[in-house]
Coordinates of C-alpha atoms in Angstrom, one line a residue:
M42 CA -0.1 0.1 0.2
F43 CA 1.4 3.5 -1.1
H44 CA 0.4 6.8 1.0
L45 CA 0.0 10.2 -0.6
A46 CA -0.8 13.4 1.7
N47 CA -2.8 16.4 0.3
R48 CA -1.9 20.0 1.7
F49 CA -4.7 19.5 4.5
G50 CA -2.7 16.7 6.1
T51 CA -5.1 14.0 4.9
V52 CA -3.5 10.7 4.1
F53 CA -4.9 8.8 0.9
R54 CA -4.3 5.3 0.7
F55 CA -3.9 3.6 -2.9
P56 CA -3.6 -0.1 -3.5
F57 CA -0.4 -1.1 -5.5
T58 CA -2.4 -1.9 -8.7
V59 CA -4.0 1.5 -8.9
W60 CA -0.6 3.3 -8.2
L61 CA 0.8 1.2 -11.0
C62 CA -1.7 2.2 -13.6
L63 CA -1.1 5.8 -12.9
V64 CA 2.7 5.5 -13.6
L65 CA 2.1 3.6 -16.7
A66 CA -0.3 6.2 -18.0
V67 CA 1.9 9.1 -17.4
S68 CA 5.1 7.1 -19.3
L69 CA 2.6 6.6 -22.3
L70 CA 1.6 10.2 -22.5
T71 CA 5.3 11.4 -22.2
G72 CA 6.3 9.0 -25.0
C73 CA 3.7 10.0 -27.6
G74 CA 4.8 13.6 -26.9
S75 CA 8.3 13.1 -27.6
N76 CA 7.4 11.1 -30.7
Q77 CA 5.3 13.8 -32.2
A78 CA 8.1 16.4 -31.6
Q79 CA 10.8 14.2 -33.3
R80 CA 8.3 13.9 -36.6
A81 CA 7.6 17.5 -36.6
E82 CA 11.4 18.3 -36.2
S83 CA 12.3 15.7 -39.0
S84 CA 9.4 17.2 -41.4
E85 CA 11.2 20.4 -41.2
Q86 CA 14.7 19.1 -42.2
P87 CA 15.4 19.8 -46.1
Q88 CA 15.5 16.6 -48.3
S89 CA 19.0 17.2 -49.2
V90 CA 20.3 17.0 -46.1
S91 CA 18.9 13.5 -45.6
T92 CA 20.2 12.4 -49.1
A93 CA 23.9 13.8 -48.1
A94 CA 23.8 11.8 -45.1
D95 CA 22.6 8.7 -46.8
A96 CA 25.2 9.1 -49.4
S97 CA 28.0 9.5 -46.5
A98 CA 26.8 6.4 -44.9
T99 CA 26.9 4.3 -48.0
G100 CA 30.5 5.6 -48.8
A101 CA 29.0 6.9 -52.4
N102 CA 31.8 8.8 -54.2
T103 CA 29.9 10.3 -57.0
P104 CA 31.5 12.8 -59.7
A105 CA 29.1 15.4 -57.9
S106 CA 30.2 15.2 -54.7
S107 CA 34.0 14.5 -55.1
G108 CA 34.5 16.7 -58.3
E109 CA 36.9 14.0 -59.7
R110 CA 36.4 13.2 -63.2
T111 CA 37.6 9.9 -65.2
V112 CA 38.8 11.0 -68.7
K113 CA 40.9 9.3 -71.5
D114 CA 43.8 10.8 -72.8
E115 CA 44.7 10.9 -76.7
L116 CA 46.8 7.7 -76.3
G117 CA 43.6 5.9 -74.8
H118 CA 45.0 6.0 -71.0
E119 CA 42.2 6.3 -68.5
I120 CA 43.0 8.6 -65.6
T121 CA 41.1 10.1 -62.7
V122 CA 41.8 14.1 -62.7
P123 CA 41.7 15.8 -59.5
A124 CA 38.5 18.3 -58.9
E125 CA 41.0 21.5 -58.8
P126 CA 44.5 20.5 -59.7
K127 CA 46.9 22.6 -57.7
R128 CA 50.3 21.6 -58.6
V129 CA 50.4 20.8 -62.3
F130 CA 53.6 19.6 -64.0
A131 CA 53.0 20.1 -67.9
P132 CA 56.5 20.8 -69.5
Y133 CA 56.4 23.0 -73.0
L134 CA 52.7 23.7 -72.2
E135 CA 53.6 27.0 -69.9
D136 CA 52.1 29.3 -72.6
S137 CA 48.6 27.7 -72.5
L138 CA 48.7 27.3 -68.9
L139 CA 49.1 31.0 -68.4
K140 CA 46.5 31.8 -70.9
L141 CA 44.4 30.0 -68.4
G142 CA 45.6 31.8 -65.4
I143 CA 47.8 29.0 -64.1
K144 CA 51.4 28.7 -63.3
P145 CA 53.0 25.2 -63.3
V146 CA 55.2 23.9 -60.4
V147 CA 58.2 24.0 -62.7
Q148 CA 58.9 25.1 -66.2
W149 CA 60.5 23.4 -69.1
S150 CA 63.9 24.7 -70.2
N151 CA 66.7 23.6 -72.5
G152 CA 69.8 24.1 -70.3
N153 CA 69.2 27.3 -68.8
M154 CA 67.2 28.6 -71.6
A155 CA 63.5 28.4 -71.2
H156 CA 60.5 30.4 -73.0
A157 CA 62.1 33.7 -73.0
Y158 CA 58.9 35.5 -74.0
L159 CA 56.9 34.3 -70.9
Q160 CA 59.7 35.0 -68.2
E161 CA 58.0 37.9 -66.9
E162 CA 54.8 35.8 -65.7
L163 CA 57.0 32.8 -65.0
K164 CA 60.3 34.6 -63.1
D165 CA 59.2 32.9 -59.8
V166 CA 58.8 29.3 -61.5
P167 CA 62.0 27.0 -61.1
K168 CA 63.3 25.7 -64.4
L169 CA 64.0 22.2 -65.4
D170 CA 66.4 21.0 -67.7
F171 CA 65.2 18.7 -70.6
S172 CA 68.4 19.0 -72.8
G173 CA 69.6 15.7 -71.5
G174 CA 66.3 13.9 -71.9
L175 CA 63.3 13.5 -69.5
P176 CA 63.5 13.9 -65.9
S177 CA 63.6 10.8 -63.8
P178 CA 60.5 9.9 -61.8
E179 CA 62.4 10.9 -58.6
V180 CA 63.1 14.6 -59.8
I181 CA 59.3 14.8 -60.9
M182 CA 58.3 13.5 -57.2
S183 CA 60.4 16.4 -55.7
Y184 CA 57.7 18.7 -57.0
N185 CA 55.1 16.8 -55.6
P186 CA 52.6 17.4 -58.6
D187 CA 48.9 16.4 -58.3
L188 CA 48.4 16.2 -62.1
I189 CA 51.0 15.7 -65.1
I190 CA 50.4 16.5 -68.6
L191 CA 52.7 15.5 -71.4
H192 CA 52.5 17.7 -74.6
T193 CA 53.7 14.9 -77.0
A194 CA 53.3 11.2 -77.3
T195 CA 57.1 10.8 -77.4
Y196 CA 57.5 12.0 -73.8
A197 CA 55.3 8.9 -72.9
A198 CA 57.6 6.3 -74.6
N199 CA 59.9 4.0 -73.4
G200 CA 58.1 3.5 -69.9
T201 CA 58.1 6.9 -69.0
Y202 CA 54.2 7.0 -68.9
E203 CA 54.3 4.0 -66.4
N204 CA 56.7 5.7 -64.2
Y205 CA 55.1 9.1 -64.1
A206 CA 51.5 7.8 -63.9
K207 CA 52.8 6.3 -60.4
I208 CA 53.5 9.7 -59.0
A209 CA 50.4 11.6 -60.3
P210 CA 47.5 11.0 -62.9
T211 CA 49.0 11.5 -66.0
Y212 CA 47.4 12.9 -69.5
V213 CA 49.1 12.7 -72.8
F214 CA 48.4 14.5 -75.8
Q215 CA 49.4 13.1 -79.2
N216 CA 51.0 16.5 -80.2
A217 CA 49.7 19.6 -78.3
S218 CA 51.6 21.9 -80.6
G219 CA 49.6 20.3 -83.9
D220 CA 46.7 22.3 -83.1
V221 CA 47.1 25.0 -80.2
E222 CA 43.5 26.1 -79.8
K223 CA 42.1 22.6 -79.6
S224 CA 44.9 21.7 -76.8
L225 CA 43.9 24.6 -75.0
V226 CA 40.2 23.7 -74.9
T227 CA 41.5 20.2 -73.6
L228 CA 43.7 21.9 -71.1
G229 CA 40.8 23.9 -70.0
E230 CA 38.4 21.0 -69.1
L231 CA 41.2 19.2 -67.3
L232 CA 42.0 22.0 -65.2
G233 CA 38.3 23.1 -64.4
K234 CA 39.1 26.5 -66.5
S235 CA 36.8 25.7 -69.6
A236 CA 35.3 29.0 -69.3
Q237 CA 38.8 30.8 -69.4
A238 CA 39.5 28.8 -72.6
D239 CA 36.6 29.8 -74.3
Q240 CA 37.2 33.5 -73.7
A241 CA 40.8 33.4 -74.6
L242 CA 39.7 31.6 -78.1
K243 CA 36.9 34.4 -78.4
V244 CA 39.6 37.2 -78.1
Y245 CA 42.2 35.4 -80.2
R246 CA 39.9 34.6 -83.1
Q247 CA 38.5 38.4 -83.4
K248 CA 42.4 39.5 -83.5
V249 CA 42.9 36.8 -86.2
Q250 CA 39.8 38.0 -88.2
E251 CA 41.0 41.8 -87.8
A252 CA 44.6 41.3 -88.7
K253 CA 43.5 39.0 -91.8
E254 CA 41.3 41.9 -93.2
K255 CA 44.2 44.3 -92.9
L256 CA 46.7 41.9 -94.7
D257 CA 44.2 41.0 -97.4
Q258 CA 44.4 44.7 -98.2
A259 CA 47.8 45.3 -97.9
V260 CA 49.6 42.2 -99.2
G261 CA 46.7 40.1 -100.7
G262 CA 48.2 37.5 -103.2
K263 CA 51.5 37.9 -102.1
K264 CA 53.8 35.1 -100.6
V265 CA 55.9 35.0 -97.4
A266 CA 58.7 32.4 -96.7
I267 CA 59.7 31.6 -93.1
M268 CA 63.2 30.6 -93.2
R269 CA 64.4 28.8 -89.8
F270 CA 68.3 29.2 -89.5
A271 CA 69.6 26.5 -87.0
A272 CA 72.7 24.5 -86.0
K273 CA 71.8 21.7 -88.1
G274 CA 70.5 23.4 -91.1
V275 CA 68.2 26.1 -92.7
S276 CA 64.5 25.2 -93.4
L277 CA 61.5 26.8 -94.8
M278 CA 58.5 26.6 -92.5
G279 CA 55.0 25.2 -93.8
A280 CA 51.7 25.9 -93.0
N281 CA 50.8 23.1 -90.7
Y282 CA 52.4 24.1 -87.5
L283 CA 53.6 26.8 -85.1
C284 CA 54.1 30.2 -86.8
G285 CA 53.5 28.6 -90.2
N286 CA 50.2 27.9 -89.3
V287 CA 49.5 31.1 -88.1
V288 CA 50.8 33.3 -91.1
H289 CA 49.6 30.9 -93.9
Q290 CA 46.7 29.0 -92.6
Q291 CA 45.0 31.4 -90.0
L292 CA 46.0 34.9 -91.6
G293 CA 45.9 33.7 -95.2
V294 CA 49.2 34.7 -96.4
G295 CA 50.4 32.9 -99.6
K296 CA 53.5 30.7 -99.1
S297 CA 56.1 29.3 -101.3
K298 CA 55.7 26.4 -103.7
L299 CA 58.7 24.6 -101.9
V300 CA 56.3 24.0 -99.0
E301 CA 53.0 23.8 -100.8
N302 CA 52.4 20.3 -99.7
A303 CA 54.9 19.9 -96.8
N304 CA 55.6 20.6 -93.2
S305 CA 58.8 22.1 -94.0
A306 CA 61.7 22.0 -96.8
N307 CA 65.4 22.3 -96.3
V308 CA 67.1 25.0 -98.2
T309 CA 70.5 25.1 -99.3
L310 CA 72.4 27.4 -101.8
E311 CA 71.4 25.2 -104.6
T312 CA 67.8 25.4 -104.0
L313 CA 67.9 28.9 -102.9
S314 CA 67.2 30.2 -106.1
N315 CA 63.8 28.4 -106.4
L316 CA 62.5 30.5 -103.5
D317 CA 59.2 32.3 -104.8
A318 CA 58.4 34.7 -102.2
D319 CA 57.6 38.6 -101.8
Y320 CA 58.7 38.6 -98.4
I321 CA 61.2 36.7 -96.4
F322 CA 60.9 36.4 -92.5
V323 CA 64.3 35.2 -91.0
I324 CA 64.2 33.1 -87.7
N325 CA 67.6 32.6 -86.0
A326 CA 66.6 29.6 -83.9
Y327 CA 67.8 30.0 -80.3
G328 CA 70.9 32.2 -81.4
Q329 CA 72.3 28.7 -83.2
G330 CA 71.7 29.5 -86.6
T331 CA 74.1 32.5 -86.6
Q332 CA 77.0 31.3 -88.6
R333 CA 74.5 29.8 -91.3
M334 CA 72.7 32.9 -91.6
K335 CA 76.1 34.6 -92.3
E336 CA 77.1 32.3 -95.0
M337 CA 73.8 32.5 -96.9
T338 CA 72.8 35.9 -96.6
E339 CA 76.5 37.0 -97.6
S340 CA 76.1 34.8 -100.9
S341 CA 75.5 36.0 -104.5
I342 CA 72.5 33.9 -104.8
W343 CA 70.9 35.2 -101.8
K344 CA 71.7 38.8 -102.9
S345 CA 70.0 38.1 -106.3
I346 CA 66.6 37.2 -105.0
P347 CA 64.0 39.7 -105.8
A348 CA 62.5 40.0 -102.0
V349 CA 66.1 40.8 -101.0
K350 CA 66.8 43.4 -103.5
Q351 CA 63.4 45.1 -102.7
G352 CA 64.3 45.1 -99.0
H353 CA 61.6 42.9 -97.9
V354 CA 63.8 40.5 -95.6
Y355 CA 62.7 40.9 -91.8
E356 CA 64.4 39.2 -88.8
V357 CA 61.9 38.1 -86.5
N358 CA 61.9 37.3 -82.6
D359 CA 62.7 33.3 -82.3
E360 CA 61.5 33.6 -78.7
Y361 CA 57.8 33.5 -79.8
W362 CA 57.9 32.8 -83.4
L363 CA 58.7 29.3 -82.5
G364 CA 56.2 29.3 -79.5
S365 CA 53.7 27.1 -79.1
G366 CA 50.4 28.7 -77.6
L367 CA 47.9 31.7 -78.0
I368 CA 50.3 34.3 -76.5
A369 CA 53.2 33.6 -78.9
Y370 CA 50.5 33.4 -81.4
E371 CA 49.2 36.8 -80.9
K372 CA 52.7 38.2 -80.8
I373 CA 53.3 36.7 -84.3
I374 CA 50.1 38.4 -85.6
D375 CA 51.3 41.7 -84.5
D376 CA 54.4 41.2 -86.2
T377 CA 53.0 40.2 -89.3
V378 CA 50.7 42.9 -89.4
K379 CA 53.2 45.3 -88.4
L380 CA 55.8 44.4 -91.0
L381 CA 53.4 43.6 -93.9
A382 CA 50.6 46.2 -93.4
K383 CA 52.5 49.4 -93.3

């Protein structure tokens, strides 16, 4: 028997069974109130919170949540690209990276000579010498890249790809210099910079169109020869790559029949007399063609060429005329307009 006293001192006596019933009733009422509160709270939560929690609980790793993407490079390798690469190793693609607002962890160089026309932007980026061949995996690891991009398939040969891929995801171009605009789009996709790539191409194509109109009026129907003097010889550059592509394909300036269907053509004193061009652009490749330039330009055959007689020979800057990227190409366009559309 349990006892309860009221405020007047009267004592009420309850059998045990009655007391037990009262306790159970209170417990049920409390439980119902708690469940209703929980249901009300749950109904106010956004559905996305529940979904995110479920995904986390199941260990889901979708592209939307992680940001990583799986892509195939131009050699068919399947790689997983980080959502936002921070440390990019992409030798010889510095021009295009800068167009996208990205600085690599290290820059390509031949000895201590790098892309001179980019050095103001890359002055704080260390140089890596490729003159003796590709750097070892140990050297690459020291820069701690989170994405490696090789600009040509030859860079990936002889087991190099397999070694580099162990360090970081490695994307390989067949030849990024072959189509700079296409390569820039691909880089934009890889690096999460597609908007920047699209804008850079829009500005560049407008520049090409304006320059083409000026050149059509100034030298329409005329031909230009682009002669490259190097340590190993002299060549005439065709219209399929680098500055030849810019001048002949994009700007529409005529080319010599010597490279009508070729990427390039060797030039000797014997073949020099067949050079059909109204203007000649001369490139001293990395300063290594000085002696060959002297030998050829002092010859009687050179001096008999109509373009030479008319003073239509211009030495252009090898730093960017042999460059690969929109920054170099824009400079080439500026030079061409300045020299031919006076």
